[in-house]
mmCIF file of C-alpha atoms in Angstrom:
data_model
loop_
_atom_site.group_PDB
_atom_site.id
_atom_site.type_symbol
_atom_site.label_atom_id
_atom_site.label_comp_id
_atom_site.label_asym_id
_atom_site.label_seq_id
_atom_site.Cartn_x
_atom_site.Cartn_y
_atom_site.Cartn_z
ATOM 1 C CA UNK D 1 15.777 -11.964 29.039
ATOM 2 C CA UNK D 2 18.770 -9.537 28.483
ATOM 3 C CA UNK D 3 18.580 -5.730 27.929
ATOM 4 C CA UNK D 4 20.507 -2.906 27.604
ATOM 5 C CA UNK D 5 18.984 0.060 27.937
ATOM 6 C CA UNK D 6 20.060 3.917 27.935
ATOM 7 C CA UNK D 7 17.113 6.503 28.541
ATOM 8 C CA UNK D 8 17.342 8.711 25.991
ATOM 9 C CA UNK D 9 14.900 11.358 23.643
ATOM 10 C CA UNK D 10 15.211 11.175 19.446
ATOM 11 C CA UNK D 11 12.637 12.326 16.724
ATOM 12 C CA UNK D 12 11.983 9.250 15.874
ATOM 13 C CA UNK D 13 12.152 6.016 17.919
ATOM 14 C CA UNK D 14 12.841 2.962 15.482
ATOM 15 C CA UNK D 15 12.774 -0.754 17.180
ATOM 16 C CA UNK D 16 12.974 -3.878 15.187
ATOM 17 C CA UNK D 17 11.961 -7.217 16.861
ATOM 18 C CA UNK D 18 13.934 -10.406 15.366
ATOM 19 C CA UNK D 19 13.178 -13.923 15.364
ATOM 20 C CA UNK D 20 14.193 -15.250 12.594
ATOM 21 C CA UNK D 21 17.788 -15.912 11.009
ATOM 22 C CA UNK D 22 20.554 -13.739 11.443
ATOM 23 C CA UNK D 23 20.616 -12.216 7.745
ATOM 24 C CA UNK D 24 16.577 -11.140 8.340
ATOM 25 C CA UNK D 25 17.700 -8.402 10.655
ATOM 26 C CA UNK D 26 21.177 -7.541 8.723
ATOM 27 C CA UNK D 27 18.756 -7.110 5.412
ATOM 28 C CA UNK D 28 16.907 -4.487 8.215
ATOM 29 C CA UNK D 29 19.888 -3.043 9.169
ATOM 30 C CA UNK D 30 21.195 -2.201 6.011
ATOM 31 C CA UNK D 31 18.060 -0.274 4.879
ATOM 32 C CA UNK D 32 18.298 2.300 8.276
ATOM 33 C CA UNK D 33 21.101 4.484 6.364
ATOM 34 C CA UNK D 34 19.144 5.954 4.052
ATOM 35 C CA UNK D 35 15.974 6.126 5.873
ATOM 36 C CA UNK D 36 16.177 10.020 5.602
ATOM 37 C CA UNK D 37 15.086 10.669 8.965
ATOM 38 C CA UNK D 38 17.064 11.088 12.131
ATOM 39 C CA UNK D 39 16.048 8.224 14.734
ATOM 40 C CA UNK D 40 17.488 6.308 17.658
ATOM 41 C CA UNK D 41 17.450 2.644 17.323
ATOM 42 C CA UNK D 42 17.011 -0.411 19.465
ATOM 43 C CA UNK D 43 16.633 -3.725 18.336
ATOM 44 C CA UNK D 44 15.243 -6.510 20.204
ATOM 45 C CA UNK D 45 16.178 -10.048 19.644
ATOM 46 C CA UNK D 46 13.534 -13.030 20.173
ATOM 47 C CA UNK D 47 15.310 -15.438 18.202
ATOM 48 C CA UNK D 48 17.490 -17.616 21.155
ATOM 49 C CA UNK D 49 20.032 -17.299 18.945
ATOM 50 C CA UNK D 50 23.362 -16.978 21.491
ATOM 51 C CA UNK D 51 25.867 -16.390 18.880
ATOM 52 C CA UNK D 52 24.601 -14.013 17.210
ATOM 53 C CA UNK D 53 23.201 -12.208 20.196
ATOM 54 C CA UNK D 54 26.998 -11.897 21.112
ATOM 55 C CA UNK D 55 27.342 -10.070 18.211
ATOM 56 C CA UNK D 56 24.728 -7.577 18.313
ATOM 57 C CA UNK D 57 26.015 -6.847 21.853
ATOM 58 C CA UNK D 58 29.100 -6.279 20.126
ATOM 59 C CA UNK D 59 27.007 -3.304 17.698
ATOM 60 C CA UNK D 60 25.389 -1.677 20.735
ATOM 61 C CA UNK D 61 28.827 -1.222 22.075
ATOM 62 C CA UNK D 62 30.110 0.583 18.694
ATOM 63 C CA UNK D 63 27.387 2.667 19.205
ATOM 64 C CA UNK D 64 25.309 1.227 15.965
ATOM 65 C CA UNK D 65 22.718 0.213 18.494
ATOM 66 C CA UNK D 66 21.240 2.359 20.931
ATOM 67 C CA UNK D 67 19.414 -0.071 23.173
ATOM 68 C CA UNK D 68 19.329 -3.822 22.604
ATOM 69 C CA UNK D 69 16.943 -6.773 24.034
ATOM 70 C CA UNK D 70 17.905 -10.374 23.987
ATOM 71 C CA UNK D 71 16.646 -13.538 24.783
ATOM 72 C CA UNK D 72 18.458 -16.592 25.431
ATOM 73 C CA UNK D 73 15.448 -18.973 24.512
ATOM 74 C CA UNK D 74 13.030 -18.188 22.109
ATOM 75 C CA UNK D 75 9.728 -16.049 23.772
ATOM 76 C CA UNK D 76 6.757 -14.145 22.502
ATOM 77 C CA UNK D 77 7.647 -10.698 21.545
ATOM 78 C CA UNK D 78 4.783 -8.340 22.071
ATOM 79 C CA UNK D 79 5.000 -7.040 25.462
ATOM 80 C CA UNK D 80 8.863 -7.543 25.889
ATOM 81 C CA UNK D 81 8.425 -5.397 23.165
ATOM 82 C CA UNK D 82 6.478 -2.227 25.313
ATOM 83 C CA UNK D 83 8.997 -2.107 27.329
ATOM 84 C CA UNK D 84 11.959 -1.279 24.783
ATOM 85 C CA UNK D 85 9.305 1.071 23.024
ATOM 86 C CA UNK D 86 9.299 3.065 26.081
ATOM 87 C CA UNK D 87 13.364 3.161 26.127
ATOM 88 C CA UNK D 88 13.423 6.502 24.286
ATOM 89 C CA UNK D 89 11.027 9.520 24.317
ATOM 90 C CA UNK D 90 10.118 10.200 20.737
ATOM 91 C CA UNK D 91 6.817 11.878 19.204
ATOM 92 C CA UNK D 92 7.253 8.682 16.825
ATOM 93 C CA UNK D 93 7.742 4.981 16.936
ATOM 94 C CA UNK D 94 8.686 2.614 13.979
ATOM 95 C CA UNK D 95 7.951 -0.987 14.801
ATOM 96 C CA UNK D 96 9.957 -3.062 12.173
ATOM 97 C CA UNK D 97 9.989 -6.534 11.879
ATOM 98 C CA UNK D 98 13.823 -7.979 10.756
ATOM 99 C CA UNK D 99 13.518 -9.422 7.010
ATOM 100 C CA UNK D 100 11.963 -6.054 6.270
ATOM 101 C CA UNK D 101 14.186 -4.056 3.733
ATOM 102 C CA UNK D 102 13.508 -0.708 1.789
ATOM 103 C CA UNK D 103 14.979 0.161 -1.048
ATOM 104 C CA UNK D 104 14.183 3.703 -1.894
ATOM 105 C CA UNK D 105 16.116 5.939 -0.587
ATOM 106 C CA UNK D 106 14.141 8.444 2.135
ATOM 107 C CA UNK D 107 11.751 5.527 3.181
ATOM 108 C CA UNK D 108 11.280 6.840 6.545
ATOM 109 C CA UNK D 109 10.813 10.611 6.163
ATOM 110 C CA UNK D 110 8.078 9.454 3.133
ATOM 111 C CA UNK D 111 6.302 7.231 5.330
ATOM 112 C CA UNK D 112 5.954 9.868 8.291
ATOM 113 C CA UNK D 113 4.927 12.251 5.441
ATOM 114 C CA UNK D 114 2.142 10.141 4.678
ATOM 115 C CA UNK D 115 1.040 9.886 8.769
ATOM 116 C CA UNK D 116 0.750 13.429 8.603
ATOM 117 C CA UNK D 117 -0.770 14.054 5.560
ATOM 118 C CA UNK D 118 -3.789 11.635 6.684
ATOM 119 C CA UNK D 119 -3.788 13.085 10.126
ATOM 120 C CA UNK D 120 -3.656 9.282 11.565
ATOM 121 C CA UNK D 121 -2.370 8.139 14.836
ATOM 122 C CA UNK D 122 -0.264 5.158 12.951
ATOM 123 C CA UNK D 123 0.604 4.063 9.341
ATOM 124 C CA UNK D 124 1.431 0.561 8.156
ATOM 125 C CA UNK D 125 4.117 0.050 5.613
ATOM 126 C CA UNK D 126 4.678 -2.496 3.094
ATOM 127 C CA UNK D 127 7.635 -3.128 0.708
ATOM 128 C CA UNK D 128 6.837 -4.133 -2.488
ATOM 129 C CA UNK D 129 8.821 -6.428 -4.790
ATOM 130 C CA UNK D 130 11.329 -3.862 -5.214
ATOM 131 C CA UNK D 131 11.513 -2.759 -2.083
ATOM 132 C CA UNK D 132 9.699 0.473 -2.243
ATOM 133 C CA UNK D 133 6.892 1.051 0.322
ATOM 134 C CA UNK D 134 3.116 1.868 0.053
ATOM 135 C CA UNK D 135 1.954 2.935 3.420
ATOM 136 C CA UNK D 136 -1.871 3.448 4.490
ATOM 137 C CA UNK D 137 -3.611 4.746 7.823
ATOM 138 C CA UNK D 138 -4.069 2.117 10.460
ATOM 139 C CA UNK D 139 -8.142 2.458 10.854
ATOM 140 C CA UNK D 140 -8.664 1.912 14.746
ATOM 141 C CA UNK D 141 -7.116 0.514 18.233
ATOM 142 C CA UNK D 142 -8.244 -3.479 17.729
ATOM 143 C CA UNK D 143 -6.618 -3.437 14.368
ATOM 144 C CA UNK D 144 -3.834 -1.274 15.597
ATOM 145 C CA UNK D 145 -3.287 -3.539 18.364
ATOM 146 C CA UNK D 146 -3.292 -6.861 15.998
ATOM 147 C CA UNK D 147 -0.950 -5.152 13.703
ATOM 148 C CA UNK D 148 1.994 -5.331 16.830
ATOM 149 C CA UNK D 149 4.480 -7.604 15.680
ATOM 150 C CA UNK D 150 3.208 -8.726 12.367
ATOM 151 C CA UNK D 151 6.038 -9.812 10.300
ATOM 152 C CA UNK D 152 4.837 -8.478 6.715
ATOM 153 C CA UNK D 153 5.139 -4.549 7.824
ATOM 154 C CA UNK D 154 6.374 -1.408 9.840
ATOM 155 C CA UNK D 155 4.105 0.341 12.002
ATOM 156 C CA UNK D 156 4.637 4.018 12.444
ATOM 157 C CA UNK D 157 3.014 5.151 15.287
ATOM 158 C CA UNK D 158 2.549 8.604 17.266
ATOM 159 C CA UNK D 159 3.091 8.363 21.060
ATOM 160 C CA UNK D 160 -0.582 8.706 22.043
ATOM 161 C CA UNK D 161 -1.113 5.626 20.116
ATOM 162 C CA UNK D 162 1.698 4.091 21.321
ATOM 163 C CA UNK D 163 0.288 4.635 24.610
ATOM 164 C CA UNK D 164 -2.724 3.103 23.805
ATOM 165 C CA UNK D 165 -1.521 0.327 22.100
ATOM 166 C CA UNK D 166 0.699 -0.047 25.706
ATOM 167 C CA UNK D 167 -2.598 -0.866 27.477
ATOM 168 C CA UNK D 168 -3.973 -3.125 24.697
ATOM 169 C CA UNK D 169 -0.572 -4.992 25.242
ATOM 170 C CA UNK D 170 -0.727 -5.047 29.032
ATOM 171 C CA UNK D 171 -4.635 -6.474 29.205
ATOM 172 C CA UNK D 172 -4.493 -8.562 25.850
ATOM 173 C CA UNK D 173 -1.610 -10.099 24.936
ATOM 174 C CA UNK D 174 -1.122 -11.598 28.692
ATOM 175 C CA UNK D 175 -1.458 -15.087 27.141
ATOM 176 C CA UNK D 176 1.610 -14.486 25.260
ATOM 177 C CA UNK D 177 4.238 -13.784 27.827
ATOM 178 C CA UNK D 178 6.530 -16.399 29.480
ATOM 179 C CA UNK D 179 5.279 -18.385 32.651
ATOM 180 C CA UNK D 180 6.038 -16.065 35.204
ATOM 181 C CA UNK D 181 6.359 -12.939 33.244
ATOM 182 C CA UNK D 182 5.327 -10.032 35.707
ATOM 183 C CA UNK D 183 3.799 -6.753 34.420
ATOM 184 C CA UNK D 184 6.159 -4.095 34.235
ATOM 185 C CA UNK D 185 4.029 -1.113 34.660
ATOM 186 C CA UNK D 186 1.224 0.005 36.996
ATOM 187 C CA UNK D 187 -1.879 -1.094 34.957
ATOM 188 C CA UNK D 188 -3.343 2.074 36.643
ATOM 189 C CA UNK D 189 -1.341 4.284 35.468
ATOM 190 C CA UNK D 190 -1.688 2.692 32.105
ATOM 191 C CA UNK D 191 -5.405 3.431 32.088
ATOM 192 C CA UNK D 192 -4.782 7.136 33.362
ATOM 193 C CA UNK D 193 -2.625 7.356 30.662
ATOM 194 C CA UNK D 194 -5.218 5.391 28.310
ATOM 195 C CA UNK D 195 -7.696 7.602 29.292
ATOM 196 C CA UNK D 196 -6.120 10.717 28.115
ATOM 197 C CA UNK D 197 -5.155 9.236 25.038
ATOM 198 C CA UNK D 198 -8.320 7.953 24.222
ATOM 199 C CA UNK D 199 -9.392 11.351 21.500
ATOM 200 C CA UNK D 200 -6.282 10.358 19.323
ATOM 201 C CA UNK D 201 -7.769 6.829 18.037
#
């Protein structure tokens, strides 16, 4: 795993996870200029495609991608993605699988508006056949956990929900970790944060 992280702050952190062919990631990157909300961009490429990883490193050098994580061989993304999400301090984070592309201008602004209108800790967004956004609240922490890295929808989270999800990931998805992969943070500290954020979900 190769990670290039620049700790920063932003109004929104968009983290794309990619496991498929390069054209999937190109399509998703192509819809970000019309998102309609300022954001920092991170990309996690778990496809193991080393040639395409070189292209992503070029995009990082050019400043298109702020943080980048690539793997030499295909890996399960869930726990590693949480490390990447922690790279940017933001009140909201969008977990976006490659292959999803929204066609409507201002789609991210709309999704955030839906989240604020529902007073929800998380929203799931799905494009219809024309690339229009439909979004709905995520009802409970278990559902939120199950939706992590789902290939068919985007997941917009408050910072508190992300903290809670981080604990779920470390405790519940160990079986997906590569052999011998250590925990990247202290579980006790994460449990303290979970207690603080329990009321948010």
